[in-house]
PDB file of C-alpha atoms in Angstrom:
ATOM      1  CA  UNK P1225     -19.799   4.895 -10.935  1.00 79.00           C
ATOM      2  CA  UNK P1226     -17.352   7.365  -8.759  1.00 90.00           C
ATOM      3  CA  UNK P1227     -13.737   5.878  -8.593  1.00 95.00           C
ATOM      4  CA  UNK P1228     -11.052   6.412  -5.908  1.00 95.00           C
ATOM      5  CA  UNK P1229      -8.835   8.690  -7.863  1.00 96.00           C
ATOM      6  CA  UNK P1230     -11.976  11.149  -8.025  1.00 94.00           C
ATOM      7  CA  UNK P1231     -12.321  11.094  -4.066  1.00 94.00           C
ATOM      8  CA  UNK P1232      -8.729  10.476  -2.719  1.00 95.00           C
ATOM      9  CA  UNK P1233      -6.584  12.402  -0.638  1.00 93.00           C
ATOM     10  CA  UNK P1234      -2.999  12.216  -2.952  1.00 94.00           C
ATOM     11  CA  UNK P1235       0.359  12.984  -1.512  1.00 92.00           C
ATOM     12  CA  UNK P1236      -0.452  11.697   2.132  1.00 93.00           C
ATOM     13  CA  UNK P1237       1.917  12.379   4.704  1.00 95.00           C
ATOM     14  CA  UNK P1238       4.122   9.263   5.365  1.00 96.00           C
ATOM     15  CA  UNK P1239       6.935   7.994   7.401  1.00 97.00           C
ATOM     16  CA  UNK P1240       9.747   5.814   6.501  1.00 96.00           C
ATOM     17  CA  UNK P1241      10.813   2.953   8.254  1.00 95.00           C
ATOM     18  CA  UNK P1242      13.465   4.559  10.087  1.00 95.00           C
ATOM     19  CA  UNK P1243      11.262   7.400  11.336  1.00 97.00           C
ATOM     20  CA  UNK P1244      10.604   7.574  15.408  1.00 97.00           C
ATOM     21  CA  UNK P1245       7.092   7.340  17.308  1.00 97.00           C
ATOM     22  CA  UNK P1246       7.597  11.434  18.186  1.00 97.00           C
ATOM     23  CA  UNK P1247       7.871  11.933  14.492  1.00 98.00           C
ATOM     24  CA  UNK P1248       4.685   9.711  14.033  1.00 98.00           C
ATOM     25  CA  UNK P1249       2.769  11.038  16.859  1.00 97.00           C
ATOM     26  CA  UNK P1250       3.821  14.758  15.734  1.00 98.00           C
ATOM     27  CA  UNK P1251       2.326  14.331  12.054  1.00 97.00           C
ATOM     28  CA  UNK P1252      -0.862  12.786  13.186  1.00 96.00           C
ATOM     29  CA  UNK P1253      -1.401  15.703  15.708  1.00 97.00           C
ATOM     30  CA  UNK P1254      -0.517  18.135  12.912  1.00 97.00           C
ATOM     31  CA  UNK P1255      -2.759  16.534  10.570  1.00 93.00           C
ATOM     32  CA  UNK P1256      -5.663  15.586  12.966  1.00 92.00           C
ATOM     33  CA  UNK P1257      -6.085  11.801  11.695  1.00 91.00           C
ATOM     34  CA  UNK P1258      -4.726   8.370  13.250  1.00 91.00           C
ATOM     35  CA  UNK P1259      -2.711   6.638  10.865  1.00 93.00           C
ATOM     36  CA  UNK P1260      -0.012   7.339   8.585  1.00 96.00           C
ATOM     37  CA  UNK P1261       1.433   5.076   5.917  1.00 97.00           C
ATOM     38  CA  UNK P1262       5.134   4.049   6.224  1.00 97.00           C
ATOM     39  CA  UNK P1263       7.067   3.458   2.985  1.00 96.00           C
ATOM     40  CA  UNK P1264      10.048   2.723   1.669  1.00 94.00           C
ATOM     41  CA  UNK P1265      11.287   3.400  -1.906  1.00 91.00           C
ATOM     42  CA  UNK P1266       7.753   4.527  -2.604  1.00 87.00           C
ATOM     43  CA  UNK P1267       6.219   1.756  -1.858  1.00 93.00           C
ATOM     44  CA  UNK P1268       3.953   1.150   1.515  1.00 95.00           C
ATOM     45  CA  UNK P1269       5.242  -1.481   4.153  1.00 96.00           C
ATOM     46  CA  UNK P1270       3.307  -0.624   6.763  1.00 96.00           C
ATOM     47  CA  UNK P1271       0.799   1.618   8.645  1.00 96.00           C
ATOM     48  CA  UNK P1272       1.207   3.194  11.703  1.00 97.00           C
ATOM     49  CA  UNK P1273      -1.877   3.806  14.191  1.00 95.00           C
ATOM     50  CA  UNK P1274      -2.324   6.168  17.440  1.00 95.00           C
ATOM     51  CA  UNK P1275      -3.109   2.957  18.793  1.00 94.00           C
ATOM     52  CA  UNK P1276       0.023   1.735  17.613  1.00 95.00           C
ATOM     53  CA  UNK P1277       2.399   3.891  19.287  1.00 97.00           C
ATOM     54  CA  UNK P1278       0.551   3.665  22.584  1.00 96.00           C
ATOM     55  CA  UNK P1279      -0.311   0.061  23.171  1.00 96.00           C
ATOM     56  CA  UNK P1280       2.652  -1.507  20.790  1.00 95.00           C
ATOM     57  CA  UNK P1281       4.929   1.210  21.546  1.00 96.00           C
ATOM     58  CA  UNK P1282       4.999   3.017  25.326  1.00 96.00           C
ATOM     59  CA  UNK P1283       3.014  -0.232  26.709  1.00 96.00           C
ATOM     60  CA  UNK P1284       4.950  -2.286  25.180  1.00 95.00           C
ATOM     61  CA  UNK P1285       8.401  -0.401  27.011  1.00 97.00           C
ATOM     62  CA  UNK P1286       9.472   1.276  24.305  1.00 97.00           C
ATOM     63  CA  UNK P1287      10.284   5.045  23.676  1.00 96.00           C
ATOM     64  CA  UNK P1288       9.851   8.220  21.489  1.00 95.00           C
ATOM     65  CA  UNK P1289      12.599   8.150  19.818  1.00 97.00           C
ATOM     66  CA  UNK P1290      12.534   4.104  18.638  1.00 97.00           C
ATOM     67  CA  UNK P1291      11.888   3.434  14.785  1.00 97.00           C
ATOM     68  CA  UNK P1292       8.208   3.021  13.589  1.00 97.00           C
ATOM     69  CA  UNK P1293       8.886  -0.063  12.128  1.00 95.00           C
ATOM     70  CA  UNK P1294       9.122  -1.638  15.341  1.00 95.00           C
ATOM     71  CA  UNK P1295       4.972  -1.280  15.780  1.00 96.00           C
ATOM     72  CA  UNK P1296       3.780  -0.840  12.148  1.00 96.00           C
ATOM     73  CA  UNK P1297       0.919  -3.005  11.002  1.00 93.00           C
ATOM     74  CA  UNK P1298       2.214  -4.645   7.869  1.00 94.00           C
ATOM     75  CA  UNK P1299      -0.475  -6.511   6.816  1.00 93.00           C
ATOM     76  CA  UNK P1300      -2.392  -3.368   5.268  1.00 93.00           C
ATOM     77  CA  UNK P1301      -5.155  -3.185   3.197  1.00 94.00           C
ATOM     78  CA  UNK P1302      -5.180  -0.992   0.331  1.00 96.00           C
ATOM     79  CA  UNK P1303      -7.372  -0.199  -2.683  1.00 97.00           C
ATOM     80  CA  UNK P1304      -6.655   0.755  -6.133  1.00 97.00           C
ATOM     81  CA  UNK P1305      -7.192   4.123  -7.650  1.00 97.00           C
ATOM     82  CA  UNK P1306      -9.514   2.639 -10.254  1.00 97.00           C
ATOM     83  CA  UNK P1307     -11.772   0.753  -7.433  1.00 96.00           C
ATOM     84  CA  UNK P1308     -14.972   1.702  -7.446  1.00 95.00           C
ATOM     85  CA  UNK P1309     -15.938   3.954  -4.280  1.00 93.00           C
ATOM     86  CA  UNK P1310     -19.200   2.006  -3.119  1.00 90.00           C
ATOM     87  CA  UNK P1311     -16.585  -1.036  -3.068  1.00 92.00           C
ATOM     88  CA  UNK P1312     -14.409   0.510  -1.117  1.00 93.00           C
ATOM     89  CA  UNK P1313     -16.640   1.886   1.330  1.00 90.00           C
ATOM     90  CA  UNK P1314     -18.198  -1.398   2.140  1.00 90.00           C
ATOM     91  CA  UNK P1315     -14.555  -2.413   2.410  1.00 92.00           C
ATOM     92  CA  UNK P1316     -13.904   0.037   5.241  1.00 91.00           C
ATOM     93  CA  UNK P1317     -17.401  -0.910   6.944  1.00 88.00           C
ATOM     94  CA  UNK P1318     -16.783  -4.378   7.086  1.00 90.00           C
ATOM     95  CA  UNK P1319     -13.072  -3.994   8.120  1.00 89.00           C
ATOM     96  CA  UNK P1320     -13.685  -1.088  10.148  1.00 88.00           C
ATOM     97  CA  UNK P1321     -11.390   1.007   8.833  1.00 90.00           C
ATOM     98  CA  UNK P1322     -11.143   4.681   8.343  1.00 88.00           C
ATOM     99  CA  UNK P1323      -8.533   5.228   6.214  1.00 92.00           C
ATOM    100  CA  UNK P1324      -7.271   2.989   3.622  1.00 95.00           C
ATOM    101  CA  UNK P1325      -3.986   3.603   1.056  1.00 96.00           C
ATOM    102  CA  UNK P1326      -4.418   3.775  -2.234  1.00 97.00           C
ATOM    103  CA  UNK P1327      -2.037   1.960  -4.554  1.00 96.00           C
ATOM    104  CA  UNK P1328      -0.401   2.071  -8.011  1.00 95.00           C
ATOM    105  CA  UNK P1329       1.188  -1.213  -7.893  1.00 91.00           C
ATOM    106  CA  UNK P1330       2.870  -1.107  -4.809  1.00 86.00           C
ATOM    107  CA  UNK P1331       3.721   2.572  -4.939  1.00 93.00           C
ATOM    108  CA  UNK P1332       1.629   4.721  -2.561  1.00 95.00           C
ATOM    109  CA  UNK P1333      -0.397   7.332  -4.243  1.00 96.00           C
ATOM    110  CA  UNK P1334      -2.923   8.359  -1.777  1.00 96.00           C
ATOM    111  CA  UNK P1335      -5.165   7.678   0.486  1.00 96.00           C
ATOM    112  CA  UNK P1336      -8.685   7.449   1.283  1.00 95.00           C
ATOM    113  CA  UNK P1337     -10.530   8.537   4.006  1.00 91.00           C
ATOM    114  CA  UNK P1338     -14.032   8.391   5.633  1.00 87.00           C
ATOM    115  CA  UNK P1339     -14.140  12.041   5.224  1.00 85.00           C
ATOM    116  CA  UNK P1340     -13.306  11.676   1.668  1.00 88.00           C
ATOM    117  CA  UNK P1341     -16.068  10.060   1.195  1.00 87.00           C
ATOM    118  CA  UNK P1342     -18.322  11.905   3.134  1.00 83.00           C
ATOM    119  CA  UNK P1343     -17.171  15.330   1.132  1.00 82.00           C
ATOM    120  CA  UNK P1344     -17.986  13.399  -1.832  1.00 76.00           C
ATOM    121  CA  UNK P1345     -21.622  12.130  -1.155  1.00 71.00           C
ATOM    122  CA  UNK P1346     -20.555   8.461  -0.496  1.00 56.00           C
ATOM    123  CA  UNK P1347     -20.255   8.665   3.091  1.00 50.00           C
ATOM    124  CA  UNK P1348     -23.942   8.675   3.987  1.00 53.00           C
ATOM    125  CA  UNK P1349     -23.523   6.954   7.639  1.00 60.00           C
ATOM    126  CA  UNK P1350     -20.210   5.318   7.031  1.00 55.00           C
ATOM    127  CA  UNK P1351     -18.771   6.362   9.994  1.00 52.00           C
ATOM    128  CA  UNK P1352     -21.638   5.034  12.030  1.00 55.00           C
ATOM    129  CA  UNK P1353     -21.293   1.903  10.191  1.00 55.00           C
ATOM    130  CA  UNK P1354     -17.123   1.232  10.702  1.00 54.00           C
ATOM    131  CA  UNK P1355     -17.619   2.835  14.375  1.00 54.00           C
ATOM    132  CA  UNK P1356     -20.592   0.061  14.961  1.00 58.00           C
ATOM    133  CA  UNK P1357     -17.623  -3.069  13.701  1.00 54.00           C
ATOM    134  CA  UNK P1358     -14.544  -1.430  14.929  1.00 56.00           C
ATOM    135  CA  UNK P1359     -13.265  -4.026  18.083  1.00 55.00           C
ATOM    136  CA  UNK P1360     -13.265  -2.279  21.478  1.00 52.00           C
ATOM    137  CA  UNK P1361     -15.770   0.456  21.167  1.00 41.00           C
TER     138      UNK P1361
END
């Protein structure tokens, strides 16, 4: 059975709590993804999504130079490097998650995405299932 460490992306792009909404958006554009982990002293403290920038940030009256800690989600679902890929796949479907941070203790060590699962043969129809489960489709 494959483990998360076998499929995850290591050294993901991250933000610190003082990073701006503009920096978050630029990282997302450059990497062509919609979520970036937020870390403090290598520990994950939240995530920022493209939707957070628009809905919580811009529509909420914030500017592009405001810090991401004002809009980040702090209740973050994470997985460990030794978790089974099949369990993570189901977690992503059940939670409508496209990317899940990988932690060792509290330290962020990677991220696993739908693309990672598909690339390693564990993503068959997972995108379809996640999309069905996602709110606001």
